[in-house]
Amino acid sequence: MNPVNYLYLAGLLFTIGATGVLIRRNAIVVFMCVELMLNACNLAFVTFSRLHGNLDGQVFAFFTMVVAAAEVVVGLAIIVSLFRTRHSASVDDASLMKL
Amino acid sequence: MEKLIALLIAAPLLGAAVLLVGGRRLDRVGHWIGTLLSTASFVFGLLLFADLLGRNAEHRTLTQHLWSWIPVEGFQADVTLRLDQLSMTFVLLITGVGSLIHLYSVGYMEHDERRRRFFGYLNLFLAAMLLLVLADNYLLLYVGWEGVGLASYLLIGFWQHKPSAATAAKKAFLVNRVGDMGLSIAIMLMFTTFGSFAFGPVFGHVGDASQGKLTAIGLMLLLAACGKSAQVPLQSWLGDAMEGPTPVSALIHAATMVTAGVYLIVRSAAVFNAAPDAQLAVTVVGAVTLLFGAIVGCAKDDIKKALAGSTMSQIGYMVLAAGLGPIGYVFAIMHLVTHGFFKAGLFLGAGSVMHGMNDEVDMRKYGGLRKYMPVTFVTFGLGYLAIIGFPGLSGFFSKDKIIEAAFAKGGTEGWILGGAALLGAAITAFYMTRVMLMTFFGEERWKNRPTRSPGAPSAEPAAEHRGEHAEPHPHESPKVMTIPMIVLAVGSVLGGGFFSIGDRFLHWLEPVTGHSEGHSPVSAGEVTAATMVCLVIGVAIAWAQYGRKPVPAVAPRGSLLTRAARRDLLQDDFNHVVLVRGGEHLTRSLVYLDHSLVDGVVNGTAAGFGGLSGRLRRFQNGFARSYAVSMFGGAALLVAATLLMRAV
């Protein structure tokens, strides 16, 4: 199977993730879309690693996974506390950070 | 002997420091400390004078180098004192007359609770003036010059609780600043022209400088002299300076301050001799001022202001003489010294009259005082005879010489200047006779005075209770005041004759200032005769107006000239219209320019950025998703740019 197809898939997943981040209001869904974008990137890394025949991309993929895991911990904690105080998980409700 | 020179200045300076720093605990002895130290300075002056007399005429210049003040490569300012015949004359006049005025002030200021401070300022005045006349370079002279300005400010405004005194002090200071600018510019010009401002190098290299530069230096020095000596056009401060206590007026008019300008011109003789245009300006200023002051003096009812006009006029004579060059320098200084005696005497006499008359200064409320104040009458009378140039008294000798020198200038100029001086002599005789008659002769107008003006009978009843307008009881002043007046009167009588007979003063001062005889179109005898005729005319007119007829208690309206002269010949109005209004218009237009142009640019820039930021602010709306759009947009742009670069 042609490895370039994986790159198309990665692009598709990234686009879906980005679209989700931009158009969805629910913080959990936005969060999942961010994860989708990260994994699309991971897929691209691994594919390029395969294409070029070295391991650099795979190493980066692992790094991304570790960072994503840490980010999930923090992000979920923020979302939970936000939900507790405002009884809503809509990102548009948390719009106080402006002049 | 040279070591004594610094002590001349140090003694009054020490007095000023002790009295001003010492505080209240010196209140009881302060006046005697001040008088003692000023007299000490006079004694040092006498010692030095005796020393100078013991030397040959060529070796009568002593210098004392104290320390290097500003030692910079190419710019050397030293604190060096120079005592020659000219400085010596001034030292004796300043310390001698100054000490007498100190003594007089002990009595005059007896009831003033700030008397100690007054004596501190008097000592400061003497110290500054002595520094001025003893300095060996123009920069050090400038220090003394400014010190004199400061001390005069402090003393004119001594009764600072009176708004008029505070204003007068400020006025004197500001007008003097204009003159000071002239002196500082002259010093700068000297430095650029000669590379030095010490007397020796400057006077030695006058020949090397261009005519234009010398004229500029001369005119700037003249401006400085005009400020300090109250010459037209910087004369307006002198009349208002009468707000100070009377001894201050005596000190300013006789010994210090106004004589500084004459000193400056005579000291800079070398510069003026080489700049005929500047010299001409000096004579014109002198001639105009001597008439100006005399006319003002005729119209004033305030005894001190009449005397102030007289000072202006007499200093005008000196400046005129100083502008005549070597034929006049000696006589300028001689008139300065004799004037120092009789003007100090006249002012002290005026102070004594005021002392006995509840500080009344309006001569229309005097009259017939000769019976009540015999000593004041005699001393004032002798000063009066001296100033009008009564034969044999000091003014006769010194003023006559100046008029003679003015004619000796030669040509049309000589006739004009000499004529102005003669006319001035006639007017002097008129206004001084007027002062004399209104004060000491005639009916006693202070007696049974109706309360204020007859039109308003009960104008100010409260004042009557305070005793301010109660009928005065004229009395002779205490001895401490009359003794200085007697000494000064003796000086006024004998000084001129002592100086003139055998040309003593001429021989004494000639080595410093130089002297040459002019070619007068009229003989000395003719000048004297003409002066006598002028004198008699002046006295006769005054007697006809103020001696024969009773003096009205309320000033008559008078002619246009009288009314103008009462307002100091409109000098303040002139200054107001030209300088104050002009300055106001200038500042207003500058303010307008500042508001419209400078502020316009600055405010416009600020407003532009403000508006731009207001627009940019809208992008920060608080919605996380819109931020995300910008991030994605930015990232997309970066990727596109990278791809584009790759493609190129």
XYZ file of C-alpha atoms in Angstrom:
747
model
C 0.000 0.000 0.000
C 1.305 3.436 -0.887
C 2.422 5.225 2.297
C 1.371 8.573 0.824
C -2.236 7.563 1.449
C -1.476 7.783 5.173
C -0.517 11.378 4.631
C -3.875 12.074 3.003
C -5.545 10.450 5.970
C -3.490 12.595 8.367
C -4.494 15.734 6.459
C -8.128 14.694 6.561
C -8.017 14.000 10.294
C -6.281 17.360 10.942
C -8.891 19.203 8.939
C -11.706 17.450 10.785
C -10.037 18.323 14.107
C -9.469 21.956 13.166
C -13.016 22.349 11.914
C -14.281 20.829 15.159
C -12.217 23.252 17.247
C -13.585 26.190 15.291
C -17.236 25.314 15.087
C -18.112 23.265 18.191
C -18.999 24.996 21.475
C -18.802 22.145 23.918
C -15.400 22.276 25.615
C -15.117 18.456 25.778
C -15.715 18.143 22.050
C -13.265 20.987 21.325
C -10.772 19.170 23.486
C -11.282 15.895 21.637
C -10.822 17.701 18.335
C -7.519 19.109 19.581
C -6.474 15.522 20.407
C -7.546 14.513 16.911
C -5.279 17.208 15.413
C -2.375 16.024 17.569
C -2.887 12.436 16.455
C -3.098 13.535 12.822
C 0.280 15.099 13.294
C 1.578 11.903 14.931
C 0.374 9.935 11.953
C 2.155 12.298 9.596
C 5.361 12.003 11.659
C 5.287 8.218 11.595
C 4.504 8.166 7.870
C 7.398 10.468 7.074
C 9.591 8.289 9.272
C 8.626 5.325 7.190
C 9.088 7.193 3.937
C 12.552 8.452 4.806
C 13.604 5.265 6.498
C 14.825 6.771 9.748
C 13.443 6.885 13.283
C 13.344 10.620 13.929
C 9.633 10.942 13.194
C 8.770 8.066 15.499
C 10.730 9.652 18.334
C 8.797 12.877 17.808
C 5.539 10.958 17.846
C 6.368 9.603 21.265
C 7.203 13.069 22.523
C 3.905 14.380 21.208
C 2.044 11.582 22.965
C 3.701 12.347 26.272
C 2.983 16.083 25.959
C -0.598 15.347 24.877
C -1.095 13.128 27.922
C 0.137 15.876 30.241
C -2.044 18.396 28.441
C -5.071 16.197 28.825
C -4.565 16.104 32.574
C -4.395 19.875 32.852
C -7.073 20.546 30.218
C -9.615 18.188 31.699
C -9.021 19.638 35.151
C -9.695 23.146 33.812
C -12.844 21.997 32.002
C -14.173 20.237 35.111
C -13.615 23.245 37.352
C -15.141 25.516 34.709
C -18.212 23.298 34.585
C -18.500 23.266 38.349
C -18.548 27.060 38.660
C -20.629 27.946 35.609
C -22.746 24.783 35.104
C -21.879 24.888 31.453
C -19.136 23.505 29.282
C -19.619 26.010 26.439
C -16.410 27.766 25.421
C -18.386 30.829 24.326
C -19.698 31.352 27.864
C -16.136 31.757 29.141
C -15.573 34.994 27.269
C -14.586 37.321 30.081
C -10.947 37.662 29.062
C -11.279 40.797 27.015
C -10.919 44.515 27.309
C 50.471 96.585 53.058
C 48.929 94.607 50.221
C 47.570 92.165 52.765
C 45.190 94.805 54.045
C 43.265 95.036 50.782
C 41.362 91.812 51.372
C 40.485 92.992 54.871
C 38.624 95.937 53.356
C 36.092 93.505 51.966
C 36.420 90.902 54.690
C 35.330 93.207 57.527
C 31.833 94.071 56.259
C 31.446 90.576 54.830
C 32.174 89.139 58.262
C 29.667 91.575 59.697
C 27.006 90.436 57.249
C 27.727 86.763 58.008
C 27.714 87.218 61.783
C 24.563 89.339 61.800
C 22.580 87.184 59.407
C 23.652 83.827 60.830
C 23.844 84.926 64.450
C 20.102 85.111 64.925
C 18.034 86.830 67.589
C 20.626 86.649 70.349
C 22.495 89.438 68.534
C 19.463 91.701 68.378
C 20.704 93.937 71.165
C 24.236 94.519 69.845
C 23.853 93.742 66.153
C 23.692 97.351 64.995
C 26.896 98.209 66.822
C 28.669 95.154 65.354
C 27.646 96.294 61.875
C 28.743 99.872 62.455
C 32.020 98.754 64.035
C 32.987 96.472 61.159
C 32.077 99.047 58.554
C 34.170 101.597 60.416
C 36.992 99.052 60.663
C 36.925 98.805 56.898
C 37.144 102.604 56.725
C 40.151 102.552 59.035
C 41.882 99.954 56.841
C 41.077 102.201 53.903
C 42.710 105.166 55.637
C 45.825 103.099 56.406
C 46.107 102.042 52.780
C 45.493 105.619 51.687
C 48.330 106.832 53.861
C 50.509 104.098 52.375
C 49.606 105.118 48.821
C 50.307 108.771 49.564
C 53.771 107.773 50.731
C 54.585 106.294 47.331
C 55.447 107.802 43.990
C 52.535 108.423 41.668
C 53.749 105.582 39.389
C 53.877 103.020 42.179
C 50.455 103.548 43.602
C 48.912 100.384 42.211
C 48.829 97.537 44.692
C 47.584 94.080 43.807
C 46.812 91.189 46.061
C 46.431 87.747 44.563
C 44.153 85.715 46.818
C 43.550 82.485 44.988
C 43.011 80.984 41.580
C 39.290 80.918 41.061
C 38.705 79.079 37.776
C 42.039 77.733 36.523
C 41.221 76.131 33.174
C 43.418 75.843 30.111
C 42.836 79.022 28.139
C 40.482 80.494 30.735
C 42.085 81.909 33.827
C 39.961 83.661 36.409
C 41.774 84.761 39.533
C 40.552 86.332 42.693
C 42.944 89.240 42.543
C 42.326 92.586 44.137
C 43.725 95.774 42.700
C 44.031 98.981 44.624
C 44.948 102.071 42.681
C 44.005 105.712 42.985
C 40.583 105.163 41.409
C 39.700 102.201 43.661
C 41.107 104.032 46.663
C 38.820 107.011 46.041
C 35.835 104.710 45.882
C 36.928 102.707 48.927
C 37.138 105.844 51.048
C 33.796 107.117 49.766
C 32.029 103.791 50.227
C 33.378 102.977 53.654
C 33.378 106.577 54.920
C 29.903 107.593 53.848
C 28.729 104.018 54.446
C 29.907 104.102 58.059
C 28.194 107.427 58.659
C 24.982 105.969 57.266
C 25.417 102.938 59.536
C 25.708 105.256 62.508
C 22.645 107.220 61.413
C 20.656 104.017 60.957
C 21.292 103.100 64.588
C 18.979 105.951 65.478
C 16.704 105.826 62.461
C 15.899 102.133 62.761
C 15.721 102.139 66.552
C 12.109 101.055 66.705
C 12.339 98.449 63.970
C 12.434 94.966 65.417
C 14.417 93.686 62.442
C 17.216 96.210 62.925
C 19.923 93.509 63.219
C 18.980 92.075 59.851
C 18.991 95.571 58.376
C 22.570 96.062 59.472
C 23.507 92.669 58.082
C 22.181 93.736 54.691
C 23.943 97.112 54.931
C 27.245 95.335 55.575
C 26.580 92.980 52.692
C 25.959 95.993 50.480
C 29.277 97.556 51.455
C 31.162 94.274 50.967
C 29.678 93.743 47.502
C 30.406 97.313 46.456
C 33.988 97.087 47.744
C 34.504 93.856 45.807
C 33.179 95.632 42.730
C 35.660 98.489 42.938
C 38.614 96.373 44.063
C 38.342 93.553 41.526
C 41.217 93.179 39.113
C 39.202 91.515 36.375
C 35.745 91.910 34.962
C 34.520 88.520 36.138
C 35.269 89.303 39.765
C 33.789 92.752 39.238
C 30.688 90.992 37.996
C 30.450 89.077 41.280
C 30.461 92.350 43.192
C 28.067 93.817 40.638
C 25.557 91.046 41.279
C 26.133 91.262 45.015
C 25.206 94.941 44.891
C 22.062 94.018 42.969
C 21.143 91.415 45.587
C 21.797 93.704 48.542
C 19.807 96.525 46.964
C 16.927 94.118 46.392
C 16.998 93.035 50.038
C 17.185 96.597 51.322
C 14.657 98.249 49.017
C 12.235 95.495 49.963
C 13.229 95.609 53.619
C 9.696 96.502 54.664
C 8.449 93.620 52.612
C 5.105 93.578 54.418
C 4.243 96.638 52.337
C 3.255 95.395 48.884
C 4.621 98.590 47.335
C 8.062 97.927 48.844
C 8.075 94.318 47.700
C 7.128 95.417 44.185
C 9.728 98.163 44.145
C 12.423 95.679 45.155
C 11.395 93.317 42.400
C 11.340 96.163 39.907
C 14.819 97.300 40.865
C 16.102 93.752 40.579
C 14.504 93.095 37.208
C 15.617 96.375 35.642
C 19.106 95.719 36.949
C 19.059 92.289 35.349
C 18.781 93.968 31.949
C 21.919 95.924 32.697
C 23.630 92.810 34.070
C 22.997 91.082 30.752
C 24.908 93.935 29.124
C 27.856 93.419 31.452
C 27.954 89.666 30.953
C 27.800 90.067 27.173
C 30.588 92.639 27.380
C 32.705 90.168 29.377
C 32.073 87.421 26.823
C 32.983 89.781 23.989
C 36.177 90.707 25.799
C 37.070 87.085 26.245
C 36.557 86.265 22.573
C 38.379 89.411 21.466
C 41.286 89.564 23.879
C 41.323 86.026 25.306
C 41.113 87.487 28.804
C 38.957 89.673 30.969
C 41.557 90.909 33.414
C 42.063 94.670 33.358
C 45.731 94.529 32.394
C 45.512 92.346 29.264
C 42.254 93.917 28.060
C 43.440 97.502 28.338
C 46.858 96.544 26.983
C 45.492 95.016 23.784
C 42.760 97.503 22.968
C 44.769 98.617 19.957
C 44.629 95.139 18.395
C 40.861 94.857 18.359
C 38.627 95.970 15.517
C 36.602 99.142 15.838
C 33.292 97.272 15.602
C 34.113 94.947 18.477
C 35.302 97.783 20.687
C 32.126 99.726 19.986
C 30.050 96.641 20.822
C 31.922 96.134 24.093
C 31.546 99.828 24.906
C 27.815 99.827 24.235
C 27.296 96.703 26.340
C 29.270 98.282 29.191
C 27.096 101.367 28.785
C 23.964 99.229 29.033
C 25.324 97.744 32.260
C 26.100 101.206 33.601
C 22.608 102.404 32.660
C 21.058 99.613 34.711
C 23.050 100.180 37.877
C 23.243 103.953 37.636
C 19.589 104.461 36.697
C 20.277 106.146 33.386
C 17.767 106.443 30.555
C 16.404 103.996 29.387
C 16.868 101.793 32.497
C 16.049 104.533 35.014
C 12.571 103.497 36.084
C 13.605 101.576 39.208
C 15.193 104.489 41.041
C 12.049 106.390 41.973
C 10.305 103.303 43.275
C 13.411 102.333 45.228
C 12.428 105.109 47.648
C 10.168 102.500 49.257
C 13.197 101.320 51.221
C 14.150 102.890 54.544
C 15.718 106.334 54.064
C 19.281 105.324 55.073
C 19.112 102.779 52.261
C 18.226 105.517 49.816
C 21.173 107.517 51.086
C 23.471 104.524 50.704
C 22.213 103.646 47.222
C 22.402 107.212 45.985
C 25.605 108.371 47.564
C 28.067 105.624 48.240
C 27.071 102.434 46.502
C 24.984 101.129 43.644
C 24.382 104.108 41.353
C 28.034 105.063 41.430
C 28.939 101.605 40.125
C 27.983 102.499 36.557
C 30.199 105.573 36.562
C 33.016 103.498 38.021
C 32.595 100.904 35.279
C 32.826 103.498 32.523
C 35.807 105.302 34.026
C 37.550 102.012 34.779
C 37.041 100.915 31.176
C 38.447 104.228 29.972
C 40.893 102.456 27.656
C 38.050 100.717 25.826
C 35.942 103.854 25.522
C 38.873 105.999 24.406
C 39.303 103.651 21.459
C 35.591 103.555 20.603
C 34.374 107.102 19.846
C 30.916 105.895 18.827
C 30.370 104.244 22.199
C 31.665 107.399 23.872
C 29.169 109.501 21.990
C 26.402 107.172 23.163
C 27.610 107.616 26.743
C 27.474 111.406 26.507
C 24.028 111.303 24.928
C 22.734 109.015 27.690
C 24.265 111.296 30.299
C 22.857 114.500 28.806
C 19.371 113.029 28.322
C 19.314 111.618 31.846
C 20.504 114.795 33.499
C 17.574 116.690 31.987
C 15.143 113.809 32.484
C 15.963 113.422 36.174
C 15.889 117.161 36.751
C 12.453 117.543 35.162
C 11.087 114.625 37.202
C 12.595 116.127 40.338
C 10.690 119.389 39.730
C 7.266 117.800 39.814
C 7.483 115.420 42.762
C 5.800 116.313 46.034
C 7.349 113.353 47.802
C 10.591 114.679 49.289
C 12.461 111.430 48.703
C 11.281 111.116 45.129
C 12.320 114.691 44.409
C 15.763 113.808 45.717
C 15.739 110.603 43.653
C 15.099 112.623 40.497
C 17.973 114.821 41.547
C 20.285 111.814 41.922
C 19.362 110.599 38.475
C 20.204 114.015 37.124
C 23.504 114.309 38.988
C 24.589 110.815 37.911
C 23.681 111.990 34.411
C 26.291 114.729 34.825
C 28.876 112.125 35.824
C 28.041 109.837 32.905
C 28.177 112.811 30.580
C 31.612 113.705 31.929
C 32.771 110.087 31.683
C 31.632 110.009 28.058
C 33.733 113.048 27.221
C 36.882 110.940 27.500
C 40.123 112.024 29.139
C 38.903 115.591 29.509
C 36.070 114.406 31.741
C 37.041 111.237 33.655
C 38.622 113.007 36.600
C 35.715 115.418 36.924
C 33.183 112.601 36.722
C 34.819 110.967 39.720
C 35.259 114.259 41.519
C 31.577 115.085 41.109
C 30.789 111.537 42.215
C 32.685 112.041 45.476
C 31.273 115.485 46.239
C 27.817 114.249 45.247
C 28.344 111.329 47.622
C 28.721 113.809 50.449
C 25.908 116.185 49.733
C 23.413 113.628 48.497
C 23.982 111.412 51.522
C 23.552 114.518 53.671
C 20.349 115.494 51.879
C 18.856 112.021 52.204
C 19.805 111.743 55.854
C 18.245 115.175 56.328
C 15.090 114.037 54.562
C 15.046 110.976 56.813
C 15.421 113.204 59.840
C 12.502 115.349 58.682
C 10.369 112.255 58.156
C 11.447 110.960 61.549
C 10.089 114.093 63.174
C 6.949 114.231 61.044
C 5.434 110.782 61.632
C 6.971 109.409 58.425
C 5.108 111.919 56.282
C 6.857 112.288 52.908
C 4.551 114.789 51.169
C 6.292 118.167 51.131
C 2.955 119.896 50.822
C 2.314 118.821 54.397
C 5.629 120.246 55.649
C 6.524 123.904 55.936
C 8.259 126.160 58.419
C 10.273 123.337 59.904
C 13.462 125.345 60.321
C 12.417 126.449 63.790
C 11.781 122.925 64.990
C 14.752 121.136 63.453
C 17.648 123.574 63.483
C 20.414 121.015 62.961
C 18.572 119.267 60.160
C 17.807 122.632 58.613
C 21.416 123.799 58.646
C 22.898 120.506 57.391
C 20.214 120.069 54.732
C 20.660 123.702 53.761
C 24.405 123.262 53.311
C 23.787 120.153 51.205
C 21.294 122.188 49.196
C 23.763 124.982 48.592
C 26.360 122.403 47.591
C 24.145 120.620 45.076
C 22.964 123.764 43.322
C 26.583 124.849 43.006
C 26.668 127.820 45.338
C 30.083 129.453 44.944
C 32.674 127.993 47.255
C 30.776 124.828 48.100
C 31.701 121.473 46.657
C 29.059 121.230 43.939
C 30.240 124.537 42.544
C 33.684 123.172 41.777
C 32.781 119.741 40.500
C 29.740 120.656 38.418
C 31.441 123.670 36.925
C 34.283 121.488 35.722
C 31.862 119.103 34.030
C 30.050 121.912 32.243
C 33.401 123.293 31.171
C 34.498 119.889 29.903
C 31.219 119.497 27.990
C 31.879 122.743 26.126
C 35.454 121.648 25.584
C 34.223 118.651 23.629
C 34.192 121.100 20.762
C 32.016 121.590 17.715
C 28.235 121.409 17.669
C 28.290 118.466 20.086
C 30.109 120.592 22.622
C 27.542 123.371 22.380
C 24.610 120.944 22.680
C 26.093 119.008 25.602
C 27.274 122.151 27.348
C 23.898 123.782 26.837
C 22.127 120.725 28.267
C 24.441 120.765 31.279
C 23.793 124.472 31.838
C 20.050 124.007 31.503
C 20.333 121.101 33.959
C 22.109 123.407 36.420
C 19.233 125.900 36.210
C 16.614 123.183 36.733
C 18.663 121.753 39.623
C 18.627 125.148 41.294
C 14.867 125.330 40.747
C 13.846 121.960 42.148
C 16.253 122.000 45.067
C 15.076 125.474 46.058
C 11.545 124.176 45.787
C 12.329 121.286 48.149
C 14.039 123.658 50.545
C 11.227 126.222 50.550
C 8.424 123.698 50.834
C 10.091 121.863 53.693
C 11.716 124.451 55.891
C 10.071 127.767 55.003
C 6.579 129.129 54.538
C 3.553 128.510 56.697
C 3.306 125.432 58.861
C 0.974 123.372 56.753
C 1.003 120.400 59.099
C -0.748 122.433 61.805
C -4.535 122.456 62.192
C -4.772 120.314 59.160
C -8.415 119.686 58.181
C -9.092 115.982 58.265
C -7.979 114.888 54.846
C -9.491 116.921 52.025
C -12.125 119.556 52.799
C -14.620 117.838 50.487
C -14.791 114.717 52.629
C -14.715 115.893 56.264
C -14.793 112.535 58.036
C -12.737 110.579 55.587
C -10.938 108.224 57.891
C -11.867 108.609 61.545
C -10.215 105.339 62.482
C -6.869 106.644 61.325
C -7.202 109.553 63.714
C -7.583 107.150 66.594
C -4.519 105.232 65.595
C -2.672 108.508 65.684
C -1.415 108.086 62.152
C -2.878 111.286 60.845
C -2.774 113.133 64.073
C -0.985 116.457 63.998
C 2.757 115.771 64.054
C 5.062 117.276 66.638
C 8.234 118.064 64.720
C 11.340 117.550 66.805
C 15.046 117.356 66.239
C 16.483 113.872 65.765
C 18.799 112.278 68.339
C 22.532 112.919 68.275
C 23.347 109.573 66.679
C 21.464 110.818 63.626
C 22.552 114.442 63.612
C 26.295 113.763 63.958
C 26.571 111.936 60.604
C 24.551 114.750 59.050
C 26.940 117.333 60.429
C 29.990 115.412 59.199
C 28.482 115.079 55.739
C 27.554 118.751 55.686
C 31.141 119.674 56.493
C 32.232 117.400 53.630
C 29.732 119.051 51.287
C 31.059 122.466 52.142
C 34.781 121.804 52.080
C 35.173 118.795 49.750
C 35.026 120.589 46.417
C 37.390 123.332 47.408
C 39.839 120.865 48.944
C 39.857 118.776 45.785
C 39.979 121.609 43.297
C 42.340 124.157 44.746
C 45.756 123.275 43.410
C 44.156 120.530 41.283
C 44.802 118.009 44.078
C 42.192 115.549 42.848
C 43.378 115.866 39.268
C 46.971 115.012 40.172
C 45.844 112.145 42.357
C 43.651 110.444 39.764
C 45.480 111.392 36.574
C 47.877 108.396 36.492
C 44.928 105.988 36.299
C 42.426 107.721 34.070
C 44.665 110.030 32.129
C 43.763 113.621 31.542
C 43.872 116.088 28.711
C 42.734 119.652 28.460
C 40.169 120.279 25.762
C 40.025 123.331 23.565
C 37.042 125.089 24.931
C 35.345 127.700 22.755
C 34.377 129.503 25.940
C 36.708 130.419 28.768
C 36.410 128.988 32.248
C 35.337 132.354 33.576
C 32.524 132.604 31.056
C 31.276 129.135 31.978
C 31.270 130.022 35.654
C 29.408 133.225 34.936
C 26.843 131.397 32.818
C 26.392 128.789 35.548
C 25.848 131.531 38.107
C 23.234 133.178 35.899
C 21.447 129.826 35.513
C 21.629 129.291 39.255
C 20.118 132.687 40.002
C 17.362 132.195 37.418
C 16.467 128.773 38.838
C 16.389 129.995 42.421
C 14.412 133.101 41.466
C 11.725 131.146 39.640
C 11.406 128.717 42.534
C 11.190 131.563 45.015
C 8.553 133.326 42.951
C 6.475 130.177 42.859
C 6.997 128.656 46.290
C 8.527 131.372 48.456
C 6.364 134.392 47.758
C 3.067 132.613 47.371
C 1.747 130.082 49.906
C 2.081 126.492 48.794
C -1.320 124.875 48.199
C -1.855 121.785 50.344
C -3.389 119.933 47.437
C -1.293 119.785 44.317
C -2.734 121.903 41.476
C -3.486 120.179 38.237
C -0.490 121.673 36.526
C 0.532 121.816 32.915
C 0.875 118.824 30.611
C 4.607 118.648 31.328
C 4.043 118.800 35.092
C 1.533 115.997 34.949
C 3.848 113.916 32.806
C 6.763 114.618 35.135
C 4.661 113.590 38.143
C 4.336 110.255 36.417
C 8.114 110.100 35.947
C 7.812 111.451 32.391
C 5.688 108.417 31.506
C 8.611 106.051 31.869
C 6.454 103.371 33.439
C 3.731 103.908 30.863
C 6.331 103.583 28.132
C 7.685 100.396 29.636
C 4.170 99.121 30.080
C 3.078 99.783 26.524
C 6.259 98.735 24.774
C 7.683 96.009 26.961
C 4.828 94.621 29.013
C 2.173 94.755 26.295
C 4.684 93.764 23.662
C 5.813 90.873 25.783
C 2.232 89.859 26.425
C 1.443 89.856 22.705
C 4.575 87.897 21.987
C 3.822 85.297 24.623
C 0.192 85.077 23.567
C 1.147 84.437 19.967
C 3.732 81.910 21.105
C 1.149 80.206 23.278
C -1.232 80.138 20.317
C 1.496 78.678 18.129
C 2.295 76.136 20.818
C -1.327 75.125 21.190
C -2.143 74.957 17.499
C 1.080 73.715 15.940
C 3.213 71.858 18.451
C 0.348 70.485 20.498
C -1.532 69.809 17.265
C 1.204 67.518 15.999
C 1.643 65.769 19.315
C -2.054 65.438 20.063
C -2.796 64.413 16.480
C -0.289 61.592 16.642
C -1.715 60.450 19.945
C -5.302 60.619 18.639
C -4.352 58.667 15.524
C -2.781 55.886 17.517
C -5.705 55.938 19.930
C -8.217 55.455 17.122
C -6.152 52.702 15.540
C -5.874 50.873 18.852
C -9.632 51.236 19.360
C -10.138 49.381 16.111
C -7.498 46.770 16.847
C -9.057 46.166 20.253
C -12.146 44.697 18.676
C -10.099 41.618 17.741
C -9.783 40.721 21.390
C -13.369 39.700 22.007
C -12.869 36.997 24.641
C -14.139 34.143 22.427
C -11.589 31.341 22.401
C -12.782 30.168 19.006
C -12.157 33.467 17.289
C -8.609 33.405 18.688
C -8.294 29.958 17.273
C -9.335 31.270 13.852
C -6.596 33.873 13.947
C -4.081 31.234 15.008
C -5.108 28.931 12.174
C -5.162 31.805 9.753
C -1.690 32.827 10.849
C -0.382 29.299 10.614
C -1.933 28.939 7.159
C -0.305 32.182 6.061
C 3.094 30.988 7.352
C 2.727 27.667 5.521
C 1.659 29.444 2.364
C 4.589 31.834 2.636
C 7.012 28.967 3.159
C 5.636 27.121 0.155
C 5.792 30.257 -1.905
C 9.424 30.835 -0.959
C 10.171 27.227 -1.866
C 8.526 27.642 -5.214
C 10.535 30.773 -5.986
